[in-house]
mmCIF file of C-alpha atoms in Angstrom:
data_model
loop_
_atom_site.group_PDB
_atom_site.id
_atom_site.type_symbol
_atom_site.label_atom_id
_atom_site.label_comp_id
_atom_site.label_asym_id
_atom_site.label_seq_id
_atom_site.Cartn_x
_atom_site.Cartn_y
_atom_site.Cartn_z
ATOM 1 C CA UNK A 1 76.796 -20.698 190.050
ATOM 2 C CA UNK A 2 80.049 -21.920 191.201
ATOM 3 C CA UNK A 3 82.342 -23.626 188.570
ATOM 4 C CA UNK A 4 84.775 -26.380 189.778
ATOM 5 C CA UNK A 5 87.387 -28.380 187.411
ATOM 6 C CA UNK A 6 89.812 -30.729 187.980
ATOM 7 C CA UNK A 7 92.776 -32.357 186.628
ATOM 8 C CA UNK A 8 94.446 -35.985 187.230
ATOM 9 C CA UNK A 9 97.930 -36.581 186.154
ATOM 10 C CA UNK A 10 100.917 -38.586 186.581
ATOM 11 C CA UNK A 11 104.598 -37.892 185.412
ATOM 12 C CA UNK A 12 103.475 -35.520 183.332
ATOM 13 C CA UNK A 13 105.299 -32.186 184.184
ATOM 14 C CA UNK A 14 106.439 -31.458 180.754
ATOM 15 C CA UNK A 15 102.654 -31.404 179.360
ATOM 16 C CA UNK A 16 100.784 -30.410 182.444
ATOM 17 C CA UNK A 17 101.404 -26.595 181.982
ATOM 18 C CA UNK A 18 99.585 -27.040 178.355
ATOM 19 C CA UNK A 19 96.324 -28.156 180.661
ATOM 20 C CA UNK A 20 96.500 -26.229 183.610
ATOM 21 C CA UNK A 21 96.883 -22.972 181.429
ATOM 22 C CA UNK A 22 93.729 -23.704 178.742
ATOM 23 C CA UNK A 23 91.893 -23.905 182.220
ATOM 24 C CA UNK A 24 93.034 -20.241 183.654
ATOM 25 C CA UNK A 25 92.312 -18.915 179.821
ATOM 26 C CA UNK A 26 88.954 -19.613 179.895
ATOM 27 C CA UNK A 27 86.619 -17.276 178.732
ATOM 28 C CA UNK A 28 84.332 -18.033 181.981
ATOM 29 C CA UNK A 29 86.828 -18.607 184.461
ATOM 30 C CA UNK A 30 86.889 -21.111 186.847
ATOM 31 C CA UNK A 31 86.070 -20.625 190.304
ATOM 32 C CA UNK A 32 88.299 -23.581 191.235
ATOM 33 C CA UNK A 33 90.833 -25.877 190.284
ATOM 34 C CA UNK A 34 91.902 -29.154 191.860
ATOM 35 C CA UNK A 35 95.153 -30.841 190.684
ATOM 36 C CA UNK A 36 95.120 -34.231 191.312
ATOM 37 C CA UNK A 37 99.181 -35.829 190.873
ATOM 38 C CA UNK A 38 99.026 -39.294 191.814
ATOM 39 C CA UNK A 39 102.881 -39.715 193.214
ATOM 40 C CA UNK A 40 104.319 -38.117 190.126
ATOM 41 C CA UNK A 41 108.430 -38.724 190.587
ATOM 42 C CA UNK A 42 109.406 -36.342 187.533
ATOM 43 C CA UNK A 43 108.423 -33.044 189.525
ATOM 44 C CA UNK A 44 104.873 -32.293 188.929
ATOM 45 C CA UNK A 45 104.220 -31.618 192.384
ATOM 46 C CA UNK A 46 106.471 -28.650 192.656
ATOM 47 C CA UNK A 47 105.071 -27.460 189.577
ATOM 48 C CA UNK A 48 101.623 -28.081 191.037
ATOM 49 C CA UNK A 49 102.736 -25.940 194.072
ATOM 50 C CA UNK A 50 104.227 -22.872 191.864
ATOM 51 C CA UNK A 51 100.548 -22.114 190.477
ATOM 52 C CA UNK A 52 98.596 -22.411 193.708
ATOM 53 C CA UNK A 53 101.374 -19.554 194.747
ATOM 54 C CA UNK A 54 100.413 -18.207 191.165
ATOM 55 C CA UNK A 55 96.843 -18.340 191.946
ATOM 56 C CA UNK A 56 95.844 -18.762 195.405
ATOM 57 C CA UNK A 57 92.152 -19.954 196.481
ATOM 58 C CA UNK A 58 91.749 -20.981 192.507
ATOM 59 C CA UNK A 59 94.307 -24.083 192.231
ATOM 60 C CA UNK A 60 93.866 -26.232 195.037
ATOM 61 C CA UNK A 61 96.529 -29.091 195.038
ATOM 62 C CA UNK A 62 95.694 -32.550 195.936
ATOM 63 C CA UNK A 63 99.237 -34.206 196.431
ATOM 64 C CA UNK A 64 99.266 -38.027 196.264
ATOM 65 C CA UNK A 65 102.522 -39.346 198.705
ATOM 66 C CA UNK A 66 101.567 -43.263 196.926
ATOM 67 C CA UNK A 67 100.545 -43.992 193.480
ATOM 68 C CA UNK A 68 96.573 -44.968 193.275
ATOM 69 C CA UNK A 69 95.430 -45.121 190.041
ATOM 70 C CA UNK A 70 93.747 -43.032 187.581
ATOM 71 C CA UNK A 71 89.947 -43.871 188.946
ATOM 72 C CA UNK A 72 91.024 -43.253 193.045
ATOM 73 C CA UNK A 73 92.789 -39.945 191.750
ATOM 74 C CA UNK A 74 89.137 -38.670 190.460
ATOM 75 C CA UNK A 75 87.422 -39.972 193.040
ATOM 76 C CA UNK A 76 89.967 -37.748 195.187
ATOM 77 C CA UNK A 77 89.604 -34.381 192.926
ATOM 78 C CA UNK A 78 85.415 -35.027 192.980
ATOM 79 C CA UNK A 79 85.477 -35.245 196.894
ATOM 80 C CA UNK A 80 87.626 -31.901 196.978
ATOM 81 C CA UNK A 81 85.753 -29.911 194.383
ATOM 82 C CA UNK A 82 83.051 -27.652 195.790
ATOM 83 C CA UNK A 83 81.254 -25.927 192.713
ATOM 84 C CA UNK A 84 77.474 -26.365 191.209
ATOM 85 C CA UNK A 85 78.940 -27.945 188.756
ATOM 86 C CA UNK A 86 82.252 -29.877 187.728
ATOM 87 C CA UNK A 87 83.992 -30.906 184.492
ATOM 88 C CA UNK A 88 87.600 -32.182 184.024
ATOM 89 C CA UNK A 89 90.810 -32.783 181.698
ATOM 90 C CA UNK A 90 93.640 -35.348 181.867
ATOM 91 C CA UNK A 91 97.561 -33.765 182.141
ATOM 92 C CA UNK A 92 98.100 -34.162 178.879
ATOM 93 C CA UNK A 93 94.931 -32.942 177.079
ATOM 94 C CA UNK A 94 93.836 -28.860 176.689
ATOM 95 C CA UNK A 95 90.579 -27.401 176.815
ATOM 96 C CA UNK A 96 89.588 -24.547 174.307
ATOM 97 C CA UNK A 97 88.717 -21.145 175.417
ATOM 98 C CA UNK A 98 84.898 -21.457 175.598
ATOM 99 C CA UNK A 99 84.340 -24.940 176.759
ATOM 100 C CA UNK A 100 83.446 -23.686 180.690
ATOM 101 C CA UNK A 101 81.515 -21.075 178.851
ATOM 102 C CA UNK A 102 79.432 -23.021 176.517
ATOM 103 C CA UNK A 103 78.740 -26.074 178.263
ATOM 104 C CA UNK A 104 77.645 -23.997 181.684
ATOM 105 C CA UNK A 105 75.141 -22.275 179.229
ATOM 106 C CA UNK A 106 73.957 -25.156 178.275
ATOM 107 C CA UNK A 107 73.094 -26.581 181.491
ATOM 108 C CA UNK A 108 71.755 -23.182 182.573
ATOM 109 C CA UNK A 109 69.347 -23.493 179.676
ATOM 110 C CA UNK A 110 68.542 -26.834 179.948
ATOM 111 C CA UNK A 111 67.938 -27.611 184.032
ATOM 112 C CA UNK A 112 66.417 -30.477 183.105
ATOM 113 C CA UNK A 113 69.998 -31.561 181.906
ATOM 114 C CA UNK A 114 72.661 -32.863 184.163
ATOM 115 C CA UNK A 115 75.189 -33.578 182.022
ATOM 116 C CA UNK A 116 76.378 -31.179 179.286
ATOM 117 C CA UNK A 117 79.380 -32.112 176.336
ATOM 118 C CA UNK A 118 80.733 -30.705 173.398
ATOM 119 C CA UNK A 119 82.991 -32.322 170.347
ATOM 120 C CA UNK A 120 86.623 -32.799 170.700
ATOM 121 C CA UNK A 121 89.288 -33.523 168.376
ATOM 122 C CA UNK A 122 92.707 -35.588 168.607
ATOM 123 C CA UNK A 123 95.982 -33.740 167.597
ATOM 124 C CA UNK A 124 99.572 -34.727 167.323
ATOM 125 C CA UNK A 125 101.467 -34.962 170.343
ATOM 126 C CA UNK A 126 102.665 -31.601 170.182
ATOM 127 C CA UNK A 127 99.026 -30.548 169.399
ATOM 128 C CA UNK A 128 99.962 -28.927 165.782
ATOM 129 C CA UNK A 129 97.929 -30.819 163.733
ATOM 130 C CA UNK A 130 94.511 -32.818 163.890
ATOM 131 C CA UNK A 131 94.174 -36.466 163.650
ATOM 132 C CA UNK A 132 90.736 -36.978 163.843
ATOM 133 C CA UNK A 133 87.171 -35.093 164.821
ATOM 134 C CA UNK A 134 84.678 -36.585 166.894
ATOM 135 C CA UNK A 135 81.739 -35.703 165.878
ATOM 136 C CA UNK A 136 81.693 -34.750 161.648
ATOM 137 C CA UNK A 137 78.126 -34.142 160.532
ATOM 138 C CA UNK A 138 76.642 -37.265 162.684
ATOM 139 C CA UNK A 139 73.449 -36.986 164.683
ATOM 140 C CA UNK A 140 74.647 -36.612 168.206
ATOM 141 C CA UNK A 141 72.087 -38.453 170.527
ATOM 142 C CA UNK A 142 70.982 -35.905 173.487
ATOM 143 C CA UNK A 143 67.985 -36.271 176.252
ATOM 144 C CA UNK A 144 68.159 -39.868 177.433
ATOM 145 C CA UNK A 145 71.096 -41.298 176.064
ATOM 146 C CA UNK A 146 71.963 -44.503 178.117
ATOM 147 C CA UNK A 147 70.879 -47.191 175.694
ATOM 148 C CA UNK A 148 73.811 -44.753 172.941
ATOM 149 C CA UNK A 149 76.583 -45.393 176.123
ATOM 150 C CA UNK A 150 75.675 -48.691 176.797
ATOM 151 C CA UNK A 151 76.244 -49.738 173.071
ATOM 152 C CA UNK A 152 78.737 -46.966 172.008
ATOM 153 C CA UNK A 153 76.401 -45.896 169.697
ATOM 154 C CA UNK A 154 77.922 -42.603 169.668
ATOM 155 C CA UNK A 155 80.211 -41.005 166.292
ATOM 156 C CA UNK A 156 83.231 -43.497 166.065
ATOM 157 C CA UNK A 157 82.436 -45.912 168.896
ATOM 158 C CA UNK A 158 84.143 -43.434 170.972
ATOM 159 C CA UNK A 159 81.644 -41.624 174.172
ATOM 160 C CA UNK A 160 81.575 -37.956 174.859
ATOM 161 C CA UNK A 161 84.653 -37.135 177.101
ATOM 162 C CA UNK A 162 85.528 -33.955 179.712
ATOM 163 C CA UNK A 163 81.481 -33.652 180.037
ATOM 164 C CA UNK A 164 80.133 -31.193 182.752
ATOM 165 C CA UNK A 165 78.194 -32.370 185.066
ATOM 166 C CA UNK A 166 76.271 -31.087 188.074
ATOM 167 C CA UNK A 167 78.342 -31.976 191.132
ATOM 168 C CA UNK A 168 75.269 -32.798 193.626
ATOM 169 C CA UNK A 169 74.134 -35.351 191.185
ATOM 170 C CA UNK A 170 77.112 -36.863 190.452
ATOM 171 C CA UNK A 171 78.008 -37.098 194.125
ATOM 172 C CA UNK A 172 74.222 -38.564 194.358
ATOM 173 C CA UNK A 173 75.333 -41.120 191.932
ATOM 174 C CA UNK A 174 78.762 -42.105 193.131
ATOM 175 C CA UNK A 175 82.019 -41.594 191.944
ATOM 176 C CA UNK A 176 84.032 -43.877 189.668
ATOM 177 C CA UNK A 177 85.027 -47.904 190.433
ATOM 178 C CA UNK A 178 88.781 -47.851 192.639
ATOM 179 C CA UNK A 179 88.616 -51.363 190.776
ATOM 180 C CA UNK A 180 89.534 -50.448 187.267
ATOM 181 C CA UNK A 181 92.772 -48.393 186.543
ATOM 182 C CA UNK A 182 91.235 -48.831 182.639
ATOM 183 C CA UNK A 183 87.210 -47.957 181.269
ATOM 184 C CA UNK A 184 86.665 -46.721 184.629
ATOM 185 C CA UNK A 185 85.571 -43.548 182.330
ATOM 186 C CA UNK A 186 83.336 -45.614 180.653
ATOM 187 C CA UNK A 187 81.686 -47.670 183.725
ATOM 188 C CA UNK A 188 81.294 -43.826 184.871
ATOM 189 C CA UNK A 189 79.334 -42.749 182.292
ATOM 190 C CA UNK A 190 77.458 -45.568 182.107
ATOM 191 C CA UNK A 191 75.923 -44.848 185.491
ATOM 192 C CA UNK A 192 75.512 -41.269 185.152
ATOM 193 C CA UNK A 193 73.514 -41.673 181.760
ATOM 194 C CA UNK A 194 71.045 -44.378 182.711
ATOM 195 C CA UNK A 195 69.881 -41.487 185.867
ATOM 196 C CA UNK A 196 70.913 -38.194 184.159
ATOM 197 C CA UNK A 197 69.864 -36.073 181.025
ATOM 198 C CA UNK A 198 72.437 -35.060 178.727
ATOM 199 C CA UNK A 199 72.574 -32.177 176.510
ATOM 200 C CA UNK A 200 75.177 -31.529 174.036
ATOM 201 C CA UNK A 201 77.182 -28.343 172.565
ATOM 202 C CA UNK A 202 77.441 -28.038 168.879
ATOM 203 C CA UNK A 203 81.401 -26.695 169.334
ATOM 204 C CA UNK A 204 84.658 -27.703 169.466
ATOM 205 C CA UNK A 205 85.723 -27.454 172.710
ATOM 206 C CA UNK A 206 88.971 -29.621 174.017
ATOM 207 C CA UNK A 207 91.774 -31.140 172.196
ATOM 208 C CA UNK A 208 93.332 -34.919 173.251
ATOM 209 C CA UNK A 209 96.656 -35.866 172.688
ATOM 210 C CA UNK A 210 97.312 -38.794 170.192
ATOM 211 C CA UNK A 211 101.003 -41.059 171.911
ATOM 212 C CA UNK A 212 101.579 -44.346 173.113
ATOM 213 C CA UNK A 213 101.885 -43.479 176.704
ATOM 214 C CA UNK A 214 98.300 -43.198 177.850
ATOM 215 C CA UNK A 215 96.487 -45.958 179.488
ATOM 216 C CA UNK A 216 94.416 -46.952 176.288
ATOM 217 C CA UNK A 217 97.638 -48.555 175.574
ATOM 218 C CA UNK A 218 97.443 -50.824 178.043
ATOM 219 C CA UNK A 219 97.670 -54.655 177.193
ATOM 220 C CA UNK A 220 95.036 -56.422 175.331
ATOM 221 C CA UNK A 221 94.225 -58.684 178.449
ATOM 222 C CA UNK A 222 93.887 -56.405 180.424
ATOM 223 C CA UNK A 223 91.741 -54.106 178.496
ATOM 224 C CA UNK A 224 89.223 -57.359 177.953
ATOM 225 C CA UNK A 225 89.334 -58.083 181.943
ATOM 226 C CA UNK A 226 88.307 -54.416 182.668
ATOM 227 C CA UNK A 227 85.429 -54.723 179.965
ATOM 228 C CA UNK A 228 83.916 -57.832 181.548
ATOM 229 C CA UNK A 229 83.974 -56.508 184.499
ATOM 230 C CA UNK A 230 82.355 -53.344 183.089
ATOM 231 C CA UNK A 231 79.548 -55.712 181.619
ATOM 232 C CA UNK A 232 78.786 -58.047 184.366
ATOM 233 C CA UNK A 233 78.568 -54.805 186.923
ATOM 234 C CA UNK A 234 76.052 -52.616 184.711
ATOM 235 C CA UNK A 235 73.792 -55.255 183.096
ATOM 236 C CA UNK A 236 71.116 -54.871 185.565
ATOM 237 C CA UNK A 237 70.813 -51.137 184.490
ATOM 238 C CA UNK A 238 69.567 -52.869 181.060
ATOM 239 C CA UNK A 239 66.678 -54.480 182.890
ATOM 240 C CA UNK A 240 64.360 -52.086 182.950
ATOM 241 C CA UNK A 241 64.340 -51.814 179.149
ATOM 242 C CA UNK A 242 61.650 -53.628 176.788
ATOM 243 C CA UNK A 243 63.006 -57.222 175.668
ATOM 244 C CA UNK A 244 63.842 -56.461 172.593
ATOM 245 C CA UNK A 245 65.768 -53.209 173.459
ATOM 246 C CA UNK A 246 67.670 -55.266 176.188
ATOM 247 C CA UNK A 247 68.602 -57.583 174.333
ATOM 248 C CA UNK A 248 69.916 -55.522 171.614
ATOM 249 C CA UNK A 249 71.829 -53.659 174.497
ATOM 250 C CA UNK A 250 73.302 -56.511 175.665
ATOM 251 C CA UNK A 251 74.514 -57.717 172.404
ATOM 252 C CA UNK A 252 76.275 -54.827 171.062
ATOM 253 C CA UNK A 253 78.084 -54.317 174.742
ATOM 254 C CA UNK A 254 78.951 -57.829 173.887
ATOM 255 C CA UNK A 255 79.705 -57.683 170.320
ATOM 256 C CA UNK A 256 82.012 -54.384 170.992
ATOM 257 C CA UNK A 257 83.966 -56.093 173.767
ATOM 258 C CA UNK A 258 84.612 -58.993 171.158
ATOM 259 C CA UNK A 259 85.935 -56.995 168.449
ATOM 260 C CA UNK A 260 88.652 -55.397 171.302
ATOM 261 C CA UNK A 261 89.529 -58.954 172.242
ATOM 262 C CA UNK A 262 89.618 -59.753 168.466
ATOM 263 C CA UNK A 263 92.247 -56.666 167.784
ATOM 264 C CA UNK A 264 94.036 -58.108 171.091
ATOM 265 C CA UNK A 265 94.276 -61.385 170.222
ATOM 266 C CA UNK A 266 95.647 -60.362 166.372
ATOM 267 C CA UNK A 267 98.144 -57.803 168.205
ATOM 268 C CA UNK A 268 99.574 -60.435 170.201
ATOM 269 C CA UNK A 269 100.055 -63.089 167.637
ATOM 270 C CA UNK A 270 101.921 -60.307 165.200
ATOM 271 C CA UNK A 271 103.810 -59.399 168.229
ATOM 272 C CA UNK A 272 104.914 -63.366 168.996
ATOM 273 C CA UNK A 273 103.197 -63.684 172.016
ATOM 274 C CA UNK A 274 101.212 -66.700 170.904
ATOM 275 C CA UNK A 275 100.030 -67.478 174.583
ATOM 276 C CA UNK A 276 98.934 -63.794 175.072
ATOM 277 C CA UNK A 277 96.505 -64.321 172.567
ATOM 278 C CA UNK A 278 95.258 -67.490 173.602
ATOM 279 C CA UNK A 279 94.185 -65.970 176.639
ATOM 280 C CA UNK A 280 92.845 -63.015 174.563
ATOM 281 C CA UNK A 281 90.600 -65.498 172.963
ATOM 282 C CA UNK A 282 89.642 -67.335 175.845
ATOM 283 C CA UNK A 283 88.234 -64.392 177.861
ATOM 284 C CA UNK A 284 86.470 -62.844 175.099
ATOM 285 C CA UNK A 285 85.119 -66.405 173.969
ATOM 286 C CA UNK A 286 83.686 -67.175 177.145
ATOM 287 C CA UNK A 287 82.049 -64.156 177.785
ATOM 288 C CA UNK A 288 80.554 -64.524 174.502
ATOM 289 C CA UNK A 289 78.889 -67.648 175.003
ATOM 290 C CA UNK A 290 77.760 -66.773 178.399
ATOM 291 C CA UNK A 291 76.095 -63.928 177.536
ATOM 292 C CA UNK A 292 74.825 -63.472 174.031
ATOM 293 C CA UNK A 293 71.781 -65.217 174.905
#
């Protein structure tokens, strides 16, 4: 079976090597490795260069001339891959040695499965220390797990990340939304839950970086326009559920995406941006009462 991963990243040259490496250390290798760099202006794309000439028919560049946004940039990397099955990590994030290793197992094991994913931790930016864990003694949910992404009823509120999935499934499914440059992870998985089986790893296997830079960090308005958006596109996947299991989907979307446009709206206010946060209310508000009931 034929192991593809692939990397997105943007003016990131200084942490890229950190990724690209935990990749080419794995304890399975991988039989191919597409580097996305979405119009990187600090370098990245001769650096991208120097390992396919380090590594030739592994890395596999994909070289961006114009700036498209994180979700275009995987939809590029998923339409180059060519393995059974795919995972990814961001630039500035690091696998551990036996993530290809486990997870493929998994799946192997489990053909029912098309998604496999392990835990993860975040570290300090230079990746010396932890911050947090993932998952810390919690149930994980496994099999059918859509209704636990719809809701975030995951460990922390936080979904699984860097999953592997099988690539003629996901292609089956479609690739992520060119309309969100934020949650486009989320609308993602999402989608490949409510038709996919998932089937998780009881290991640590990739470490995140904890900074301000990342897109996370983007304003509070525009993480509550992305999250409507998100809602309004995937509530008819909730349809098929009983009433009272739809409904209870619905609301805790709902009740999530308030408590972001709560934390927005507070942000803005300490930060003097007193109109910011009116509009922070206002979106979240309306969505509210449109769709609580």
């Amino acid at each position: 079976m034929r192991l593809s991963v692939f990397v997105t990243s943007y003016n990131q040259k200084h942490l890229l090597p950190v990724a690209i490496d935990s990749i080419l250390a794995q304890t399975r290798p991988a039989d191919e490795i597409v580097i996305v760099d979405d119009a990187s202006s600090d370098g990245s794309q001769d650096l991208i260069r120097s390992y396919e000439a380090a590594h030739p028919g592994i890395v596999r560049p994909v070289l961006h001339e114009r700036n498209t946004g994180v979700a275009q940039a995987r939809i590029d990397a998923l339409n180059k891959v060519t393995g059974d099955s795919v995972t990814y990590v961001d630039g500035d994030d690091r696998f551990l040695p036996e993530k290809l290793e486990l997870e493929e197992r998994a799946l192997v094991a489990n053909p029912r499965a098309g998604i496999a994913f392990s835990n993860n931790r975040y570290q300090t930016y230079d990746l010396a220390q932890t911050v947090s864990t993932w998952i810390e003694n919690e149930p994980v949910p496994q099999g059918d797990v859509f209704f636990e992404t719809f809701t975030r009823s995951f460990p922390k509120r936080s979904l699984f990340r860097m999953e592997m999935v099988r690539t003629a499934e996901w292609r089956r499914i479609g690739f992520h939304d060119p309309n969100l440059n934020i949650y486009e992870d989320f609308d993602m998985r999402i989608r490949l839950t409510k038709q996919l089986k998932a089937v998780y790893v009881d290991a640590m296997t990739a470490e995140i970086r904890s900074h301000q830079m990342g897109l996370s960090k983007s304003a509070g308005e525009r993480h509550i326009a992305c999250l409507r958006y998100v809602y309004d596109k995937n509530l008819h996947l909730t349809d098929d559920l009983d009433p009272p299991k739809r409904k209870a989907a619905r609301r805790a979307l709902a009740g999530w995406i308030s408590r972001v446009g709560a934390r927005a709206t507070l942000d803005a206010l300490q930060q003097g941006r007193p109109m910011t946060a009116v509009k922070c209310g206002l979106g979240t508000g309306r969505m509210l009462l449109g769709r609580l009931l």
